[in-house]
PDB file of C-alpha atoms in Angstrom:
ATOM      1  CA  GLY A1432     -19.065  63.789  71.381  1.00  0.00           C
ATOM      2  CA  GLU A1433     -16.434  66.412  72.123  1.00  0.00           C
ATOM      3  CA  SER A1434     -14.538  66.945  68.911  1.00  0.00           C
ATOM      4  CA  VAL A1435     -12.950  69.935  67.277  1.00  0.00           C
ATOM      5  CA  GLY A1436     -10.875  69.397  64.189  1.00  0.00           C
ATOM      6  CA  LEU A1437      -9.208  71.204  61.315  1.00  0.00           C
ATOM      7  CA  HIS A1438      -9.508  70.696  57.568  1.00  0.00           C
ATOM      8  CA  LEU A1439      -5.980  71.645  56.472  1.00  0.00           C
ATOM      9  CA  PRO A1440      -2.810  70.813  58.378  1.00  0.00           C
ATOM     10  CA  THR A1441      -0.626  73.326  56.480  1.00  0.00           C
ATOM     11  CA  LEU A1442      -1.436  76.576  54.715  1.00  0.00           C
ATOM     12  CA  SER A1443       1.162  78.481  52.683  1.00  0.00           C
ATOM     13  CA  VAL A1444       0.473  82.073  51.655  1.00  0.00           C
ATOM     14  CA  GLN A1445       2.332  84.997  50.176  1.00  0.00           C
ATOM     15  CA  GLU A1446       3.039  87.993  52.338  1.00  0.00           C
ATOM     16  CA  GLY A1447       0.285  90.547  51.899  1.00  0.00           C
ATOM     17  CA  ASP A1448      -2.346  87.999  50.900  1.00  0.00           C
ATOM     18  CA  ASN A1449      -5.347  87.171  53.038  1.00  0.00           C
ATOM     19  CA  SER A1450      -5.343  83.849  54.905  1.00  0.00           C
ATOM     20  CA  ILE A1451      -8.304  81.713  55.825  1.00  0.00           C
ATOM     21  CA  ILE A1452      -7.917  78.955  58.378  1.00  0.00           C
ATOM     22  CA  ASN A1453     -10.828  76.587  58.819  1.00  0.00           C
ATOM     23  CA  CYS A1454     -12.103  74.476  61.669  1.00  0.00           C
ATOM     24  CA  ALA A1455     -14.960  71.981  61.986  1.00  0.00           C
ATOM     25  CA  TYR A1456     -16.563  71.110  65.281  1.00  0.00           C
ATOM     26  CA  SER A1457     -19.078  68.447  66.189  1.00  0.00           C
ATOM     27  CA  ASN A1458     -20.483  69.552  69.547  1.00  0.00           C
ATOM     28  CA  SER A1459     -23.578  71.734  69.383  1.00  0.00           C
ATOM     29  CA  ALA A1460     -23.451  72.612  73.083  1.00  0.00           C
ATOM     30  CA  SER A1461     -20.610  75.096  72.913  1.00  0.00           C
ATOM     31  CA  ASP A1462     -20.800  78.603  74.344  1.00  0.00           C
ATOM     32  CA  TYR A1463     -17.648  80.067  72.895  1.00  0.00           C
ATOM     33  CA  PHE A1464     -15.150  79.408  70.164  1.00  0.00           C
ATOM     34  CA  ILE A1465     -11.660  80.745  70.383  1.00  0.00           C
ATOM     35  CA  TRP A1466      -8.656  80.997  68.111  1.00  0.00           C
ATOM     36  CA  TYR A1467      -5.168  80.658  69.520  1.00  0.00           C
ATOM     37  CA  LYS A1468      -1.826  81.207  67.833  1.00  0.00           C
ATOM     38  CA  GLN A1469       1.189  79.166  68.859  1.00  0.00           C
ATOM     39  CA  GLU A1470       4.650  80.188  67.782  1.00  0.00           C
ATOM     40  CA  SER A1471       7.545  77.788  68.017  1.00  0.00           C
ATOM     41  CA  GLY A1472       8.633  77.281  71.626  1.00  0.00           C
ATOM     42  CA  LYS A1473       5.784  79.376  73.011  1.00  0.00           C
ATOM     43  CA  GLY A1474       2.453  78.737  74.637  1.00  0.00           C
ATOM     44  CA  PRO A1475      -0.877  79.342  72.875  1.00  0.00           C
ATOM     45  CA  GLN A1476      -1.658  83.024  72.512  1.00  0.00           C
ATOM     46  CA  PHE A1477      -5.267  84.219  72.497  1.00  0.00           C
ATOM     47  CA  ILE A1478      -6.278  85.880  69.231  1.00  0.00           C
ATOM     48  CA  ILE A1479     -10.028  86.288  69.163  1.00  0.00           C
ATOM     49  CA  ASP A1480     -13.183  84.616  70.410  1.00  0.00           C
ATOM     50  CA  ILE A1481     -16.777  84.468  69.329  1.00  0.00           C
ATOM     51  CA  ARG A1482     -19.879  83.620  71.268  1.00  0.00           C
ATOM     52  CA  SER A1483     -22.163  80.954  69.882  1.00  0.00           C
ATOM     53  CA  ASN A1484     -25.023  83.446  69.332  1.00  0.00           C
ATOM     54  CA  MET A1485     -22.905  85.491  66.913  1.00  0.00           C
ATOM     55  CA  ASP A1486     -21.822  84.693  63.367  1.00  0.00           C
ATOM     56  CA  LYS A1487     -19.023  87.196  62.896  1.00  0.00           C
ATOM     57  CA  ARG A1488     -16.555  89.097  64.998  1.00  0.00           C
ATOM     58  CA  GLN A1489     -13.723  91.359  63.912  1.00  0.00           C
ATOM     59  CA  GLY A1490     -10.482  92.264  65.568  1.00  0.00           C
ATOM     60  CA  GLN A1491      -7.344  93.929  64.396  1.00  0.00           C
ATOM     61  CA  ARG A1492      -6.617  92.319  60.977  1.00  0.00           C
ATOM     62  CA  VAL A1493      -8.539  89.204  62.027  1.00  0.00           C
ATOM     63  CA  THR A1494     -12.117  88.131  61.545  1.00  0.00           C
ATOM     64  CA  VAL A1495     -13.764  85.027  62.923  1.00  0.00           C
ATOM     65  CA  LEU A1496     -16.824  83.563  61.225  1.00  0.00           C
ATOM     66  CA  LEU A1497     -19.105  81.022  62.800  1.00  0.00           C
ATOM     67  CA  ASN A1498     -21.559  78.934  60.804  1.00  0.00           C
ATOM     68  CA  LYS A1499     -23.578  76.896  63.249  1.00  0.00           C
ATOM     69  CA  THR A1500     -25.633  75.269  60.517  1.00  0.00           C
ATOM     70  CA  VAL A1501     -22.626  73.352  59.231  1.00  0.00           C
ATOM     71  CA  LYS A1502     -20.615  73.575  62.479  1.00  0.00           C
ATOM     72  CA  HIS A1503     -17.795  75.457  60.879  1.00  0.00           C
ATOM     73  CA  LEU A1504     -15.473  78.129  62.215  1.00  0.00           C
ATOM     74  CA  SER A1505     -12.939  80.149  60.268  1.00  0.00           C
ATOM     75  CA  LEU A1506     -10.225  82.660  61.008  1.00  0.00           C
ATOM     76  CA  GLN A1507      -9.440  85.241  58.374  1.00  0.00           C
ATOM     77  CA  ILE A1508      -6.187  87.150  58.589  1.00  0.00           C
ATOM     78  CA  ALA A1509      -5.929  90.219  56.376  1.00  0.00           C
ATOM     79  CA  ALA A1510      -2.649  91.269  54.762  1.00  0.00           C
ATOM     80  CA  THR A1511      -0.750  88.314  56.197  1.00  0.00           C
ATOM     81  CA  GLN A1512       2.712  89.153  57.513  1.00  0.00           C
ATOM     82  CA  PRO A1513       5.756  86.960  58.209  1.00  0.00           C
ATOM     83  CA  GLY A1514       5.058  87.388  61.916  1.00  0.00           C
ATOM     84  CA  ASP A1515       1.771  85.574  61.421  1.00  0.00           C
ATOM     85  CA  SER A1516       3.643  82.349  60.702  1.00  0.00           C
ATOM     86  CA  ALA A1517       2.626  79.946  63.457  1.00  0.00           C
ATOM     87  CA  VAL A1518       0.297  77.069  64.259  1.00  0.00           C
ATOM     88  CA  TYR A1519      -3.299  78.155  64.733  1.00  0.00           C
ATOM     89  CA  PHE A1520      -5.696  76.239  66.945  1.00  0.00           C
ATOM     90  CA  CYS A1521      -9.408  76.573  67.241  1.00  0.00           C
ATOM     91  CA  ALA A1522     -10.892  75.681  70.594  1.00  0.00           C
ATOM     92  CA  GLU A1523     -14.350  75.494  72.058  1.00  0.00           C
ATOM     93  CA  ILE A1524     -15.858  75.884  75.482  1.00  0.00           C
ATOM     94  CA  LEU A1525     -18.894  73.792  76.291  1.00  0.00           C
ATOM     95  CA  SER A1526     -21.791  75.507  77.984  1.00  0.00           C
ATOM     96  CA  GLY A1527     -22.126  74.844  81.687  1.00  0.00           C
ATOM     97  CA  GLY A1528     -18.503  73.841  82.038  1.00  0.00           C
ATOM     98  CA  TYR A1529     -15.649  75.357  83.969  1.00  0.00           C
ATOM     99  CA  ASN A1530     -14.101  77.067  80.992  1.00  0.00           C
ATOM    100  CA  LYS A1531     -12.304  73.909  79.849  1.00  0.00           C
ATOM    101  CA  LEU A1532     -10.827  74.489  76.406  1.00  0.00           C
ATOM    102  CA  ILE A1533     -11.217  71.694  73.865  1.00  0.00           C
ATOM    103  CA  PHE A1534      -8.596  72.229  71.203  1.00  0.00           C
ATOM    104  CA  GLY A1535      -8.556  71.196  67.590  1.00  0.00           C
ATOM    105  CA  ALA A1536      -5.558  69.643  65.868  1.00  0.00           C
ATOM    106  CA  GLY A1537      -3.947  72.858  64.574  1.00  0.00           C
ATOM    107  CA  THR A1538      -3.088  74.360  61.186  1.00  0.00           C
ATOM    108  CA  ARG A1539       0.391  75.548  60.366  1.00  0.00           C
ATOM    109  CA  LEU A1540       0.425  78.880  58.541  1.00  0.00           C
ATOM    110  CA  ALA A1541       3.590  79.569  56.545  1.00  0.00           C
ATOM    111  CA  VAL A1542       3.955  83.090  55.156  1.00  0.00           C
ATOM    112  CA  HIS A1543       6.400  83.501  52.279  1.00  0.00           C
ATOM    113  CA  PRO A1544       7.931  86.845  51.271  1.00  0.00           C
TER     114      PRO A1544
ATOM    115  CA  GLU B 943       1.510  93.166  79.894  1.00  0.00           C
ATOM    116  CA  PRO B 944       1.140  90.635  82.728  1.00  0.00           C
ATOM    117  CA  GLU B 945       1.975  87.076  81.800  1.00  0.00           C
ATOM    118  CA  VAL B 946       1.943  83.541  83.098  1.00  0.00           C
ATOM    119  CA  THR B 947       5.411  82.244  83.902  1.00  0.00           C
ATOM    120  CA  GLN B 948       6.450  78.608  84.141  1.00  0.00           C
ATOM    121  CA  THR B 949       9.546  76.936  85.537  1.00  0.00           C
ATOM    122  CA  PRO B 950      11.596  75.070  84.624  1.00  0.00           C
ATOM    123  CA  SER B 951      11.496  75.439  80.858  1.00  0.00           C
ATOM    124  CA  HIS B 952      12.834  71.900  80.472  1.00  0.00           C
ATOM    125  CA  GLN B 953      12.758  69.054  82.989  1.00  0.00           C
ATOM    126  CA  VAL B 954      14.463  65.708  82.445  1.00  0.00           C
ATOM    127  CA  THR B 955      13.467  62.963  84.875  1.00  0.00           C
ATOM    128  CA  GLN B 956      13.960  59.246  85.248  1.00  0.00           C
ATOM    129  CA  MET B 957      10.875  57.075  84.891  1.00  0.00           C
ATOM    130  CA  GLY B 958       9.264  56.444  88.256  1.00  0.00           C
ATOM    131  CA  GLN B 959      10.493  59.682  89.789  1.00  0.00           C
ATOM    132  CA  GLU B 960       8.293  62.467  91.065  1.00  0.00           C
ATOM    133  CA  VAL B 961       8.273  65.778  89.262  1.00  0.00           C
ATOM    134  CA  ILE B 962       6.800  69.152  90.181  1.00  0.00           C
ATOM    135  CA  LEU B 963       6.071  71.734  87.514  1.00  0.00           C
ATOM    136  CA  ARG B 964       5.658  75.287  88.670  1.00  0.00           C
ATOM    137  CA  CYS B 965       3.573  78.172  87.444  1.00  0.00           C
ATOM    138  CA  VAL B 966       2.976  81.739  88.494  1.00  0.00           C
ATOM    139  CA  PRO B 967      -0.419  82.794  87.102  1.00  0.00           C
ATOM    140  CA  ILE B 968      -1.390  86.371  86.342  1.00  0.00           C
ATOM    141  CA  SER B 969      -1.808  88.038  89.710  1.00  0.00           C
ATOM    142  CA  ASN B 970      -5.486  89.024  89.656  1.00  0.00           C
ATOM    143  CA  HIS B 971      -6.682  85.819  88.014  1.00  0.00           C
ATOM    144  CA  LEU B 972      -8.808  83.363  89.952  1.00  0.00           C
ATOM    145  CA  TYR B 973      -9.006  80.327  87.674  1.00  0.00           C
ATOM    146  CA  PHE B 974      -6.041  78.146  86.922  1.00  0.00           C
ATOM    147  CA  TYR B 975      -5.495  75.332  84.473  1.00  0.00           C
ATOM    148  CA  TRP B 976      -3.005  72.760  83.299  1.00  0.00           C
ATOM    149  CA  TYR B 977      -2.866  71.453  79.756  1.00  0.00           C
ATOM    150  CA  ARG B 978      -0.407  69.216  78.018  1.00  0.00           C
ATOM    151  CA  GLN B 979       0.724  68.826  74.433  1.00  0.00           C
ATOM    152  CA  ILE B 980       2.427  65.687  73.259  1.00  0.00           C
ATOM    153  CA  LEU B 981       4.853  66.446  70.429  1.00  0.00           C
ATOM    154  CA  GLY B 982       3.005  67.114  67.193  1.00  0.00           C
ATOM    155  CA  GLN B 983      -0.416  66.704  68.736  1.00  0.00           C
ATOM    156  CA  LYS B 984      -3.111  69.030  69.937  1.00  0.00           C
ATOM    157  CA  VAL B 985      -3.300  70.677  73.321  1.00  0.00           C
ATOM    158  CA  GLU B 986      -5.233  68.581  75.860  1.00  0.00           C
ATOM    159  CA  PHE B 987      -6.985  69.758  78.993  1.00  0.00           C
ATOM    160  CA  LEU B 988      -5.805  68.228  82.259  1.00  0.00           C
ATOM    161  CA  VAL B 989      -7.399  70.103  85.130  1.00  0.00           C
ATOM    162  CA  SER B 990      -9.000  73.352  86.225  1.00  0.00           C
ATOM    163  CA  PHE B 991      -8.688  74.813  89.710  1.00  0.00           C
ATOM    164  CA  TYR B 992     -10.650  77.466  91.539  1.00  0.00           C
ATOM    165  CA  ASN B 993     -11.033  78.497  95.147  1.00  0.00           C
ATOM    166  CA  ASN B 994      -8.399  75.992  96.256  1.00  0.00           C
ATOM    167  CA  GLU B 995     -10.058  72.993  94.761  1.00  0.00           C
ATOM    168  CA  ILE B 996     -10.261  71.115  91.493  1.00  0.00           C
ATOM    169  CA  SER B 997     -13.331  72.168  89.514  1.00  0.00           C
ATOM    170  CA  GLU B 998     -12.887  69.792  86.591  1.00  0.00           C
ATOM    171  CA  LYS B 999     -10.381  67.190  85.468  1.00  0.00           C
ATOM    172  CA  SER B1000      -9.897  65.002  82.431  1.00  0.00           C
ATOM    173  CA  GLU B1001      -9.389  61.246  82.188  1.00  0.00           C
ATOM    174  CA  ILE B1002      -5.673  61.892  81.794  1.00  0.00           C
ATOM    175  CA  PHE B1003      -5.542  63.426  85.262  1.00  0.00           C
ATOM    176  CA  ASP B1004      -5.440  60.196  87.239  1.00  0.00           C
ATOM    177  CA  ASP B1005      -4.243  59.483  90.776  1.00  0.00           C
ATOM    178  CA  GLN B1006      -0.638  60.082  89.758  1.00  0.00           C
ATOM    179  CA  PHE B1007      -1.399  63.770  89.194  1.00  0.00           C
ATOM    180  CA  SER B1008      -2.118  66.449  91.746  1.00  0.00           C
ATOM    181  CA  VAL B1009      -2.296  70.220  91.788  1.00  0.00           C
ATOM    182  CA  GLU B1010      -1.707  72.682  94.534  1.00  0.00           C
ATOM    183  CA  ARG B1011      -1.685  76.393  95.180  1.00  0.00           C
ATOM    184  CA  PRO B1012       0.779  76.427  98.062  1.00  0.00           C
ATOM    185  CA  ASP B1013       0.765  80.196  98.484  1.00  0.00           C
ATOM    186  CA  GLY B1014      -0.827  83.279  96.956  1.00  0.00           C
ATOM    187  CA  SER B1015       1.210  83.221  93.780  1.00  0.00           C
ATOM    188  CA  ASN B1016       2.276  79.701  92.753  1.00  0.00           C
ATOM    189  CA  PHE B1017       0.291  76.919  91.137  1.00  0.00           C
ATOM    190  CA  THR B1018       1.957  73.529  90.832  1.00  0.00           C
ATOM    191  CA  LEU B1019       1.385  70.278  89.003  1.00  0.00           C
ATOM    192  CA  LYS B1020       2.894  67.160  90.571  1.00  0.00           C
ATOM    193  CA  ILE B1021       3.292  63.829  88.856  1.00  0.00           C
ATOM    194  CA  ARG B1022       3.963  61.249  91.516  1.00  0.00           C
ATOM    195  CA  SER B1023       5.591  58.432  89.556  1.00  0.00           C
ATOM    196  CA  THR B1024       6.372  59.469  86.021  1.00  0.00           C
ATOM    197  CA  LYS B1025       5.896  57.210  83.013  1.00  0.00           C
ATOM    198  CA  LEU B1026       7.429  57.428  79.566  1.00  0.00           C
ATOM    199  CA  GLU B1027       4.094  58.553  78.143  1.00  0.00           C
ATOM    200  CA  ASP B1028       4.113  61.591  80.438  1.00  0.00           C
ATOM    201  CA  SER B1029       6.724  63.152  78.170  1.00  0.00           C
ATOM    202  CA  ALA B1030       5.089  66.276  76.754  1.00  0.00           C
ATOM    203  CA  MET B1031       4.898  70.046  76.962  1.00  0.00           C
ATOM    204  CA  TYR B1032       2.890  71.109  79.984  1.00  0.00           C
ATOM    205  CA  PHE B1033       1.165  74.463  79.831  1.00  0.00           C
ATOM    206  CA  CYS B1034      -0.247  76.414  82.710  1.00  0.00           C
ATOM    207  CA  ALA B1035      -3.014  78.934  82.059  1.00  0.00           C
ATOM    208  CA  SER B1036      -5.050  81.365  84.089  1.00  0.00           C
ATOM    209  CA  SER B1037      -8.158  83.448  83.589  1.00  0.00           C
ATOM    210  CA  ALA B1038      -9.976  86.190  85.466  1.00  0.00           C
ATOM    211  CA  GLY B1039     -13.242  84.274  85.400  1.00  0.00           C
ATOM    212  CA  ARG B1040     -14.899  81.211  83.949  1.00  0.00           C
ATOM    213  CA  ARG B1041     -16.912  82.954  81.287  1.00  0.00           C
ATOM    214  CA  GLY B1042     -15.884  82.249  77.729  1.00  0.00           C
ATOM    215  CA  ASP B1043     -15.159  85.928  77.145  1.00  0.00           C
ATOM    216  CA  GLN B1044     -12.570  85.913  79.924  1.00  0.00           C
ATOM    217  CA  PRO B1045      -9.816  84.245  77.931  1.00  0.00           C
ATOM    218  CA  GLN B1046      -7.224  81.923  79.304  1.00  0.00           C
ATOM    219  CA  HIS B1047      -3.674  83.175  79.104  1.00  0.00           C
ATOM    220  CA  PHE B1048      -0.974  80.572  78.712  1.00  0.00           C
ATOM    221  CA  GLY B1049       2.597  80.334  79.851  1.00  0.00           C
ATOM    222  CA  ASP B1050       5.336  79.153  77.512  1.00  0.00           C
ATOM    223  CA  GLY B1051       5.315  75.687  78.993  1.00  0.00           C
ATOM    224  CA  THR B1052       7.642  73.172  80.588  1.00  0.00           C
ATOM    225  CA  ARG B1053       9.041  70.480  78.362  1.00  0.00           C
ATOM    226  CA  LEU B1054       9.018  67.261  80.402  1.00  0.00           C
ATOM    227  CA  SER B1055      11.239  64.466  79.157  1.00  0.00           C
ATOM    228  CA  ILE B1056      10.995  61.085  80.870  1.00  0.00           C
ATOM    229  CA  LEU B1057      13.933  58.736  80.368  1.00  0.00           C
TER     230      LEU B1057
END
């Protein structure tokens, strides 16, 4: 069925450390996986995406890893900063669809000085 | 940087009343979406809209919901007779295309409170 979920509801890290946020999905027929960041009182903000035929993609301070064998997606944030504190959602887009995003439950990242 | 704007930021309505949520998508985008987020829960897809018609809708988007692009800039979501369970954050999004690498950009939402 259509299901995207997250392992950890809350992640606390020290400023400067690397953060890893994980996501499990159950649908094999997904074209793209996307990470969004949602700050309090704001809408989801696009961070990075990865196509299903890739296993790694890097952006500025962020890396997304996709393991299709175990249906697992992760977001790595290097040198985490206080401004990274937010809720992070993974989302998937099924192939052949109209770009409908299917969101996971979200992980709250708390960065401590 | 262009952004999606939504009004009002907070709407309080009596149960049974009609409500219209408004959105101005990014100007050169062609695909428009509504999502909702009940407090503490994940974001849920409601509807996608392209070329002046609905391209996909979820089970949530029943006959009480409708969308419209009344002019070249606005995109609206109407709930005809609101219910208590319609209380949520409603997000509008837009994208340049429907490919996965043409990301959806979200507004900051309208908080809808049904009394």
